[in-house]
Short mmCIF file of C-alpha atoms and ligand atoms in Angstrom, two decimals:
data_model
loop_
_atom_site.label_atom_id
_atom_site.label_comp_id
_atom_site.label_asym_id
_atom_site.label_seq_id
_atom_site.Cartn_x
_atom_site.Cartn_y
_atom_site.Cartn_z
CA UNK P 2 -34.64 0.31 -4.75
CA UNK P 3 -34.72 -0.12 -0.95
CA UNK P 4 -31.72 -1.83 0.66
CA UNK P 5 -30.06 -1.89 4.05
CA UNK P 6 -26.57 -2.24 5.42
CA UNK P 7 -25.58 -5.90 5.30
CA UNK P 8 -27.87 -6.72 2.32
CA UNK P 9 -26.31 -8.48 -0.65
CA UNK P 10 -26.78 -6.45 -3.82
CA UNK P 11 -25.78 -6.41 -7.46
CA UNK P 12 -24.72 -3.04 -8.84
CA UNK P 13 -24.59 -2.43 -12.56
CA UNK P 14 -22.54 0.40 -13.95
CA UNK P 15 -21.49 0.98 -17.56
CA UNK P 16 -22.30 -2.65 -18.47
CA UNK P 17 -20.26 -4.15 -15.59
CA UNK P 18 -21.87 -5.89 -12.61
CA UNK P 19 -20.42 -5.81 -9.08
CA UNK P 20 -21.79 -7.94 -6.25
CA UNK P 21 -21.24 -7.53 -2.57
CA UNK P 22 -22.54 -6.61 0.87
CA UNK P 23 -23.78 -3.08 1.55
CA UNK P 24 -21.44 -1.17 3.86
CA UNK P 25 -22.11 2.05 5.81
CA UNK P 26 -22.32 4.65 3.06
CA UNK P 27 -22.25 8.39 2.76
CA UNK P 28 -25.33 10.32 1.68
CA UNK P 29 -25.83 9.79 -2.07
CA UNK P 30 -23.39 6.86 -2.28
CA UNK P 31 -23.61 3.10 -1.99
CA UNK P 32 -20.51 1.25 -0.86
CA UNK P 33 -20.20 -2.52 -1.06
CA UNK P 34 -17.65 -5.01 0.15
CA UNK P 35 -17.04 -7.32 -2.78
CA UNK P 36 -16.21 -11.03 -2.52
CA UNK P 37 -12.56 -10.18 -3.16
CA UNK P 38 -12.59 -8.26 0.13
CA UNK P 39 -12.27 -4.90 -1.64
CA UNK P 40 -14.72 -2.09 -1.18
CA UNK P 41 -16.16 -0.12 -4.03
CA UNK P 42 -18.15 3.08 -3.73
CA UNK P 43 -20.71 4.27 -6.31
CA UNK P 44 -22.78 7.36 -6.73
CA UNK P 45 -26.37 6.05 -6.25
CA UNK P 46 -27.86 7.98 -9.12
CA UNK P 47 -25.39 6.53 -11.66
CA UNK P 48 -26.01 2.83 -10.99
CA UNK P 49 -28.74 0.19 -11.05
CA UNK P 50 -29.00 -1.69 -7.73
CA UNK P 51 -30.67 -5.14 -7.48
CA UNK P 52 -31.30 -6.77 -4.10
CA UNK P 53 -29.92 -10.33 -3.96
CA UNK P 54 -30.50 -11.15 -0.30
CA UNK P 55 -31.77 -9.11 2.64
CA UNK P 56 -29.81 -9.63 5.87
CA UNK P 57 -29.35 -5.98 6.65
CA UNK P 58 -30.09 -4.60 10.06
CA UNK P 59 -29.69 -0.85 9.88
CA UNK P 60 -31.10 1.61 7.39
CA UNK P 61 -28.89 2.63 4.48
CA UNK P 62 -27.70 6.09 3.68
CA UNK P 63 -27.40 7.28 7.28
CA UNK P 64 -24.44 8.23 9.39
CA UNK P 65 -22.49 5.56 11.24
CA UNK P 66 -24.50 5.95 14.43
CA UNK P 67 -27.80 5.87 12.56
CA UNK P 68 -27.97 9.64 12.45
CA UNK P 69 -28.52 9.86 16.22
CA UNK P 70 -27.03 12.79 18.04
CA UNK P 71 -25.46 12.24 21.41
CA UNK P 72 -22.97 13.88 23.75
CA UNK P 73 -23.37 17.01 25.82
CA UNK P 74 -22.52 19.41 23.04
CA UNK P 75 -24.70 17.47 20.61
CA UNK P 76 -21.72 16.31 18.58
CA UNK P 77 -22.08 13.16 16.56
CA UNK P 78 -20.35 10.23 18.24
CA UNK P 79 -19.44 6.88 16.72
CA UNK P 80 -21.13 3.61 17.72
CA UNK P 81 -18.86 3.07 20.71
CA UNK P 82 -19.65 6.53 22.12
CA UNK P 83 -15.90 7.28 22.10
CA UNK P 84 -14.98 10.73 20.87
CA UNK P 85 -12.90 10.29 17.74
CA UNK P 86 -9.61 12.04 17.04
CA UNK P 87 -9.60 14.80 14.45
CA UNK P 88 -7.61 13.88 11.36
CA UNK P 89 -7.05 16.18 8.39
CA UNK P 90 -6.75 14.37 5.09
CA UNK P 91 -4.90 16.46 2.52
CA UNK P 92 -5.10 15.24 -1.06
CA UNK P 93 -2.39 16.03 -3.59
CA UNK P 94 -3.33 13.61 -6.41
CA UNK P 95 -1.60 10.42 -7.59
CA UNK P 96 -3.07 6.99 -8.21
CA UNK P 97 -4.91 6.91 -4.87
CA UNK P 98 -7.01 9.76 -6.24
CA UNK P 99 -7.20 8.40 -9.78
CA UNK P 100 -9.33 6.43 -12.11
CA UNK P 101 -9.10 5.52 -15.74
CA UNK P 102 -10.30 8.23 -18.08
CA UNK P 103 -12.19 6.15 -20.63
CA UNK P 104 -11.78 8.81 -23.30
CA UNK P 105 -8.00 8.51 -23.32
CA UNK P 106 -7.38 5.19 -21.58
CA UNK P 107 -4.91 6.96 -19.26
CA UNK P 108 -5.06 7.05 -15.48
CA UNK P 109 -5.63 10.61 -14.26
CA UNK P 110 -5.99 12.17 -10.84
CA UNK P 111 -9.66 12.97 -10.39
CA UNK P 112 -10.72 12.35 -6.78
CA UNK P 113 -10.52 14.77 -3.91
CA UNK P 114 -10.00 14.00 -0.23
CA UNK P 115 -13.79 14.02 0.26
CA UNK P 116 -14.29 11.50 -2.57
CA UNK P 117 -11.73 9.22 -0.94
CA UNK P 118 -13.58 9.50 2.37
CA UNK P 119 -16.91 8.76 0.68
CA UNK P 120 -15.49 5.73 -1.12
CA UNK P 121 -13.90 4.19 1.98
CA UNK P 122 -16.60 4.34 4.66
CA UNK P 123 -14.57 2.35 7.23
CA UNK P 124 -12.45 5.46 7.68
CA UNK P 125 -15.35 7.15 9.44
CA UNK P 126 -15.16 4.61 12.25
CA UNK P 127 -11.51 5.37 12.91
CA UNK P 128 -11.48 9.15 13.13
CA UNK P 129 -13.34 12.35 12.52
CA UNK P 130 -12.00 13.44 9.13
CA UNK P 131 -11.74 16.78 7.46
CA UNK P 132 -10.83 16.76 3.76
CA UNK P 133 -8.73 19.43 2.07
CA UNK P 134 -7.53 19.52 -1.52
CA UNK P 135 -3.98 20.76 -2.02
CA UNK P 136 -3.59 19.72 -5.66
CA UNK P 137 -4.72 17.07 -8.12
CA UNK P 138 -1.49 16.15 -9.81
CA UNK P 139 0.59 13.08 -10.49
CA UNK P 140 3.57 13.20 -8.20
CA UNK P 141 6.10 13.40 -11.03
CA UNK P 142 4.79 16.97 -11.36
CA UNK P 143 5.62 17.90 -7.75
CA UNK P 144 8.48 20.33 -7.11
CA UNK P 145 10.00 22.05 -4.11
CA UNK P 146 7.30 24.72 -4.18
CA UNK P 147 4.65 21.97 -3.99
CA UNK P 148 6.45 20.56 -0.92
CA UNK P 149 6.36 23.99 0.72
CA UNK P 150 2.65 24.54 -0.07
CA UNK P 151 1.81 21.13 1.29
CA UNK P 152 3.94 21.63 4.41
CA UNK P 153 2.23 24.98 5.04
CA UNK P 154 -1.20 23.31 4.83
CA UNK P 155 -0.07 20.51 7.17
CA UNK P 156 1.13 23.07 9.71
CA UNK P 157 -2.12 25.05 9.43
CA UNK P 158 -4.13 21.89 10.15
CA UNK P 159 -1.97 21.01 13.18
CA UNK P 160 -2.32 24.58 14.47
CA UNK P 161 -6.09 24.31 13.99
CA UNK P 162 -6.17 21.26 16.28
CA UNK P 163 -5.71 18.20 14.05
CA UNK P 164 -4.61 15.16 16.05
CA UNK P 165 -3.01 13.67 12.96
CA UNK P 166 -2.51 14.32 9.26
CA UNK P 167 -2.90 12.04 6.26
CA UNK P 168 -1.43 13.17 2.95
CA UNK P 169 -2.66 11.22 -0.06
CA UNK P 170 0.09 11.34 -2.66
CA UNK P 171 1.36 9.75 -5.85
CA UNK P 172 3.78 6.95 -5.14
CA UNK P 173 6.49 7.88 -7.65
CA UNK P 174 7.94 10.78 -5.66
CA UNK P 175 6.37 10.13 -2.28
CA UNK P 176 9.78 9.51 -0.72
CA UNK P 177 10.99 12.99 -1.72
CA UNK P 178 7.91 14.66 -0.25
CA UNK P 179 8.16 12.52 2.90
CA UNK P 180 11.79 13.59 3.32
CA UNK P 181 10.92 17.25 2.66
CA UNK P 182 8.16 17.24 5.30
CA UNK P 183 10.51 15.43 7.72
CA UNK P 184 13.08 18.24 7.51
CA UNK P 185 10.63 21.16 7.31
CA UNK P 186 8.30 20.20 10.18
CA UNK P 187 9.03 19.15 13.74
CA UNK P 188 5.71 17.58 14.52
CA UNK P 189 3.87 16.80 17.76
CA UNK P 190 1.38 14.54 15.89
CA UNK P 191 1.60 11.81 13.21
CA UNK P 192 1.96 12.97 9.59
CA UNK P 193 1.27 9.99 7.32
CA UNK P 194 1.79 9.83 3.57
CA UNK P 195 -0.21 7.22 1.72
CA UNK P 196 -0.77 6.30 -1.90
CA UNK P 197 -1.75 3.37 -4.02
CA UNK P 198 -0.11 1.45 -6.81
CA UNK P 199 -3.41 0.53 -8.52
CA UNK P 200 -6.29 2.93 -9.08
CA UNK P 201 -9.61 2.52 -7.26
CA UNK P 202 -11.43 1.15 -10.32
CA UNK P 203 -9.08 -1.84 -10.62
CA UNK P 204 -10.07 -4.99 -8.75
CA UNK P 205 -6.63 -5.30 -7.14
CA UNK P 206 -6.58 -1.69 -5.95
CA UNK P 207 -4.63 -1.20 -2.76
CA UNK P 208 -6.19 2.18 -2.03
CA UNK P 209 -8.71 1.17 0.67
CA UNK P 210 -6.34 -0.98 2.73
CA UNK P 211 -3.53 1.57 2.55
CA UNK P 212 -5.86 4.43 3.53
CA UNK P 213 -7.35 2.48 6.44
CA UNK P 214 -3.88 1.54 7.74
CA UNK P 215 -2.78 5.18 7.31
CA UNK P 216 -5.74 6.27 9.44
CA UNK P 217 -4.65 3.83 12.17
CA UNK P 218 -1.17 5.37 12.17
CA UNK P 219 -2.53 8.94 12.05
CA UNK P 220 -4.44 8.19 15.27
CA UNK P 221 -1.49 6.38 16.92
CA UNK P 222 1.29 7.86 19.06
CA UNK P 223 3.88 7.71 16.22
CA UNK P 224 4.51 11.45 15.90
CA UNK P 225 6.78 11.26 12.88
CA UNK P 226 6.49 11.79 9.16
CA UNK P 227 5.89 8.28 7.84
CA UNK P 228 4.88 6.45 4.68
CA UNK P 229 2.25 3.74 5.12
CA UNK P 230 1.84 1.24 2.28
CA UNK P 231 1.21 -2.51 1.71
CA UNK P 232 3.80 -4.67 3.51
CA UNK P 233 3.32 -7.72 1.27
CA UNK P 234 1.43 -8.50 -1.94
CA UNK P 235 -1.44 -9.86 0.20
CA UNK P 236 -3.95 -7.82 2.14
CA UNK P 237 -2.52 -8.67 5.54
CA UNK P 238 -0.61 -5.68 6.86
CA UNK P 239 0.92 -2.34 5.96
CA UNK P 240 4.39 -1.21 6.87
CA UNK P 241 5.09 2.13 8.56
CA UNK P 242 8.27 3.58 7.07
CA UNK P 243 10.24 6.53 8.44
CA UNK P 244 9.93 9.43 5.97
CA UNK P 245 13.70 9.76 5.51
CA UNK P 246 14.46 6.03 5.19
CA UNK P 247 11.94 4.90 2.61
CA UNK P 248 12.18 4.21 -1.11
CA UNK P 249 9.89 2.96 -3.86
CA UNK P 250 11.64 -0.26 -4.94
CA UNK P 251 9.27 -1.72 -7.53
CA UNK P 252 7.41 -0.24 -10.47
CA UNK P 253 4.10 -1.98 -9.93
CA UNK P 254 3.93 -4.33 -6.92
CA UNK P 255 1.62 -3.26 -4.13
CA UNK P 256 4.45 -3.80 -1.63
CA UNK P 257 6.80 -1.52 -3.57
CA UNK P 258 7.88 0.60 -0.59
CA UNK P 259 10.75 -0.58 1.58
CA UNK P 260 12.69 0.89 4.46
CA UNK P 261 16.38 1.03 3.49
CA UNK P 262 19.20 0.82 6.05
CA UNK P 263 16.58 0.60 8.82
CA UNK P 264 13.73 -1.58 9.93
CA UNK P 265 10.33 -0.03 9.32
CA UNK P 266 9.00 1.84 12.35
CA UNK P 267 6.38 -0.88 12.51
CA UNK P 268 3.40 -2.60 10.92
CA UNK P 269 -0.39 -2.15 11.03
CA UNK P 270 -2.57 -5.23 10.85
CA UNK P 271 -5.33 -4.56 8.31
CA UNK P 272 -8.05 -6.59 9.98
CA UNK P 273 -7.41 -5.77 13.65
CA UNK P 274 -5.77 -2.36 13.30
CA UNK P 275 -3.06 -3.49 15.73
CA UNK P 276 0.22 -1.59 15.44
CA UNK P 277 3.52 -3.33 16.23
CA UNK P 278 6.69 -1.24 16.39
CA UNK P 279 10.25 -2.43 15.78
CA UNK P 280 12.43 0.63 16.37
CA UNK P 281 12.39 3.65 18.62
CA UNK P 282 10.25 6.55 17.41
CA UNK P 283 9.14 10.00 18.52
CA UNK P 284 5.93 9.87 20.49
CA UNK P 285 2.88 12.12 20.27
CA UNK P 286 3.42 15.38 22.12
CA UNK P 287 7.17 14.79 22.69
CA UNK P 288 8.01 17.75 20.45
CA UNK P 289 6.29 21.05 19.92
CA UNK P 290 5.42 22.22 16.43
CA UNK P 291 8.21 23.95 14.51
CA UNK P 292 8.12 24.90 10.87
CA UNK P 293 11.17 25.81 8.79
CA UNK P 294 10.04 25.88 5.16
CA UNK P 295 13.17 27.29 3.50
CA UNK P 296 14.32 25.28 0.48
CA UNK P 297 17.09 25.92 -2.08
CA UNK P 298 15.83 24.38 -5.33
CA UNK P 299 19.15 24.71 -7.20
CA UNK P 300 20.65 21.45 -6.00
CA UNK P 301 21.20 18.32 -8.08
CA UNK P 302 21.58 14.57 -7.65
CA UNK P 303 24.11 13.29 -10.19
CA UNK P 304 24.57 9.59 -10.86
CA UNK P 305 28.12 8.57 -11.78
CA UNK P 306 28.43 5.96 -14.54
CA UNK P 307 31.65 4.42 -15.88
CA UNK P 308 33.31 6.78 -18.34
CA UNK P 309 30.93 9.66 -17.58
CA UNK P 310 32.46 12.94 -18.73
CA UNK P 311 33.49 15.07 -15.69
CA UNK P 312 32.38 18.14 -17.64
CA UNK P 313 28.82 17.18 -16.69
CA UNK P 314 29.65 18.76 -13.33
CA UNK P 315 30.55 22.06 -15.02
CA UNK P 316 26.90 22.44 -16.08
CA UNK P 317 26.01 22.62 -12.40
CA UNK P 318 29.08 24.47 -11.11
CA UNK P 319 28.79 27.18 -13.76
CA UNK P 320 25.00 27.02 -13.91
CA UNK P 321 24.18 28.66 -10.59
CA UNK P 322 23.72 25.44 -8.61
CA UNK P 323 24.33 25.66 -4.89
CA UNK P 324 24.95 22.04 -3.91
CA UNK P 325 25.53 18.58 -5.37
CA UNK P 326 24.78 15.05 -4.24
CA UNK P 327 26.78 12.43 -6.12
CA UNK P 328 25.45 8.92 -6.43
CA UNK P 329 28.72 7.03 -6.60
CA UNK P 330 29.52 3.35 -7.07
CA UNK P 331 29.98 0.84 -4.24
CA UNK P 332 31.29 2.47 -1.07
CA UNK P 333 30.79 5.88 -2.76
CA UNK P 334 33.22 6.35 -5.64
CA UNK P 335 33.52 8.32 -8.85
CA UNK P 336 36.34 8.19 -11.42
CA UNK P 337 39.60 9.95 -10.52
CA UNK P 338 38.86 12.20 -13.52
CA UNK P 339 35.96 13.72 -11.54
CA UNK P 340 38.14 14.77 -8.58
CA UNK P 341 39.30 18.16 -9.99
CA UNK P 342 35.65 19.06 -10.65
CA UNK P 343 34.72 18.15 -7.09
CA UNK P 344 37.53 20.42 -5.88
CA UNK P 345 36.29 23.19 -8.20
CA UNK P 346 32.78 22.86 -6.69
CA UNK P 347 33.85 22.89 -3.04
CA UNK P 348 36.27 25.80 -3.66
CA UNK P 349 33.24 27.64 -5.05
CA UNK P 350 31.53 26.87 -1.68
CA UNK P 351 29.18 24.25 -3.13
CA UNK P 352 28.75 21.33 -0.72
CA UNK P 353 29.34 17.96 -2.45
CA UNK P 354 27.80 14.94 -0.69
CA UNK P 355 28.67 11.37 -1.61
CA UNK P 356 26.00 8.65 -1.55
CA UNK P 357 25.94 5.16 -3.04
CA UNK P 358 24.09 3.52 -5.91
CA UNK P 359 24.01 0.38 -3.74
CA UNK P 360 21.43 2.12 -1.51
CA UNK P 361 21.97 -0.51 1.16
CA UNK P 362 24.95 0.07 3.40
CA UNK P 363 27.10 3.02 4.36
CA UNK P 364 29.39 5.16 2.26
CA UNK P 365 33.07 4.91 3.20
CA UNK P 366 35.54 6.90 1.13
CA UNK P 367 38.56 5.99 3.22
CA UNK P 368 39.11 2.49 1.82
CA UNK P 369 40.24 3.15 -1.79
CA UNK P 370 42.40 5.98 -3.08
CA UNK P 371 39.59 7.22 -5.37
CA UNK P 372 37.50 7.82 -2.25
CA UNK P 373 40.34 9.41 -0.29
CA UNK P 374 40.96 11.78 -3.23
CA UNK P 375 37.28 12.80 -3.16
CA UNK P 376 37.48 13.59 0.54
CA UNK P 377 40.70 15.59 0.00
CA UNK P 378 38.83 17.54 -2.70
CA UNK P 379 36.29 18.57 -0.06
CA UNK P 380 33.44 16.10 -0.62
CA UNK P 381 31.73 14.64 2.47
CA UNK P 382 30.27 11.20 3.05
CA UNK P 383 26.49 10.95 3.24
CA UNK P 384 26.85 7.97 5.60
CA UNK P 385 23.84 5.66 5.10
CA UNK P 386 21.52 8.38 3.83
CA UNK P 387 19.54 7.49 0.71
CA UNK P 388 20.60 9.56 -2.33
CA UNK P 389 17.13 11.11 -2.72
CA UNK P 390 16.94 11.93 0.98
CA UNK P 391 20.44 13.46 0.83
CA UNK P 392 19.30 15.68 -2.04
CA UNK P 393 16.19 16.88 -0.19
CA UNK P 394 18.25 17.40 2.98
CA UNK P 395 20.82 19.46 1.08
CA UNK P 396 18.04 21.56 -0.48
CA UNK P 397 16.57 22.16 2.97
CA UNK P 398 19.92 22.83 4.66
CA UNK P 399 20.83 25.41 1.98
CA UNK P 400 17.38 26.94 2.52
CA UNK P 401 18.40 27.50 6.17
CA UNK P 402 21.96 28.79 5.79
CA UNK P 403 24.23 30.42 3.20
CA UNK P 404 27.32 29.50 5.23
CA UNK P 405 29.30 26.66 3.62
CA UNK P 406 30.81 25.44 6.91
CA UNK P 407 27.45 25.51 8.67
CA UNK P 408 25.84 23.62 5.76
CA UNK P 409 28.57 20.95 5.91
CA UNK P 410 28.11 20.64 9.68
CA UNK P 411 24.34 20.20 9.27
CA UNK P 412 24.81 17.66 6.48
CA UNK P 413 27.00 15.57 8.79
CA UNK P 414 24.38 15.58 11.58
CA UNK P 415 21.39 13.30 11.82
CA UNK P 416 18.54 15.81 11.61
CA UNK P 417 15.49 13.62 11.11
CA UNK P 418 16.44 9.95 11.29
CA UNK P 419 18.19 10.01 7.89
CA UNK P 420 21.56 8.87 9.29
CA UNK P 421 21.66 5.82 11.51
CA UNK P 422 24.42 5.52 14.04
CA UNK P 423 27.52 3.78 12.79
CA UNK P 424 28.92 0.87 14.77
CA UNK P 425 32.58 1.29 13.72
CA UNK P 426 33.10 5.01 14.32
N1 LIG G 509 2.61 8.38 -11.42
C1 LIG G 509 1.80 8.24 -10.26
C2 LIG G 509 2.19 9.29 -9.25
O1 LIG G 509 3.21 9.19 -8.64
C3 LIG G 509 1.93 6.87 -9.71
C4 LIG G 509 1.20 6.60 -8.40
O2 LIG G 509 0.57 7.41 -7.81
O3 LIG G 509 1.28 5.45 -7.97
O4 LIG G 509 1.46 10.22 -9.05
#
């Protein structure tokens, strides 16, 4: 069936019909923009295509500039003739790379970076992409070794000349990976983590908009590790969150990611691509590339609950753990019964960092006697650091030094935007 870009077509696949306008498509694929505004990509040989109306102007199946070569070195240039920035897209898995497996009914990670690029043709107009598969796992299966492998690949791509990096990632643990990359890599270019809450085969999928906004940030001058995801439940803009200040705050909403104790770095308008920034950020080229991958995996984040047995801490203190982050109540408290265990940990040269279950606000252990007792026992306040970020920071800090005093000093410093300045100190 002959069709052109801009034609209206009906595509039938596995008994379901999809209608929309033909978009620029990769060789072997047909991509349409559906009435809902979402794009869907199909492998041409697996679908039946019926032409509904022919308004197309350019031939289908070609490259974005109609397959023409231009430029002195013969490199392929986009329509505008502008040379595009080089962006490496590293896929790790997660919903953004998933579809429903109809044998089991479960969502599984099946797409690679190249599949994502083929399915979202608008990306090709924003940058010159190179796809690389790091893993195909759901992010609940990530661990500190996965963070190191990913960080190594990111650094290799920057060393090879990438102007920006996109990491496609599961949303569940994206904030941990974002924090890990923030501490491990001092970056001269943007490193953007992106995911989706709904898989590509669901009509309300957020994958295309999030990926397109991520590409805008990867080509911007925001040279930080950031998370780019839907800003609202509509398809209007994405928010750009600092990698150490972001948290998934909803199980299923498309705007699940929020900056905590900070404004987002900015927003990206989906339709215009315009980026607005709200806080200061590190600009492209301000820093040179540095990579410190050391991580100490034997650290734990322990949530205090009323009546919790202090012996829980013995499992860690006697179990070879090297550091603890406590998620305390309110301003950062645990029961007085926990204080001797905190002392036992710090006397064994295990840093103990206090964070709060409130998430919003700053820890202050100098108001109530429970807090003062914790400080006397050697615990330190995590300020306004998120508990998960404090854990990743502690793992990284203990991967850099074995010295207790040095580790405590580093934990008190703002290393990558995780601690915001306090107004009353
Ligand atoms: N469980 C999935 C993951 O984190 C959820 C997602 O990607 O949204 O990989």
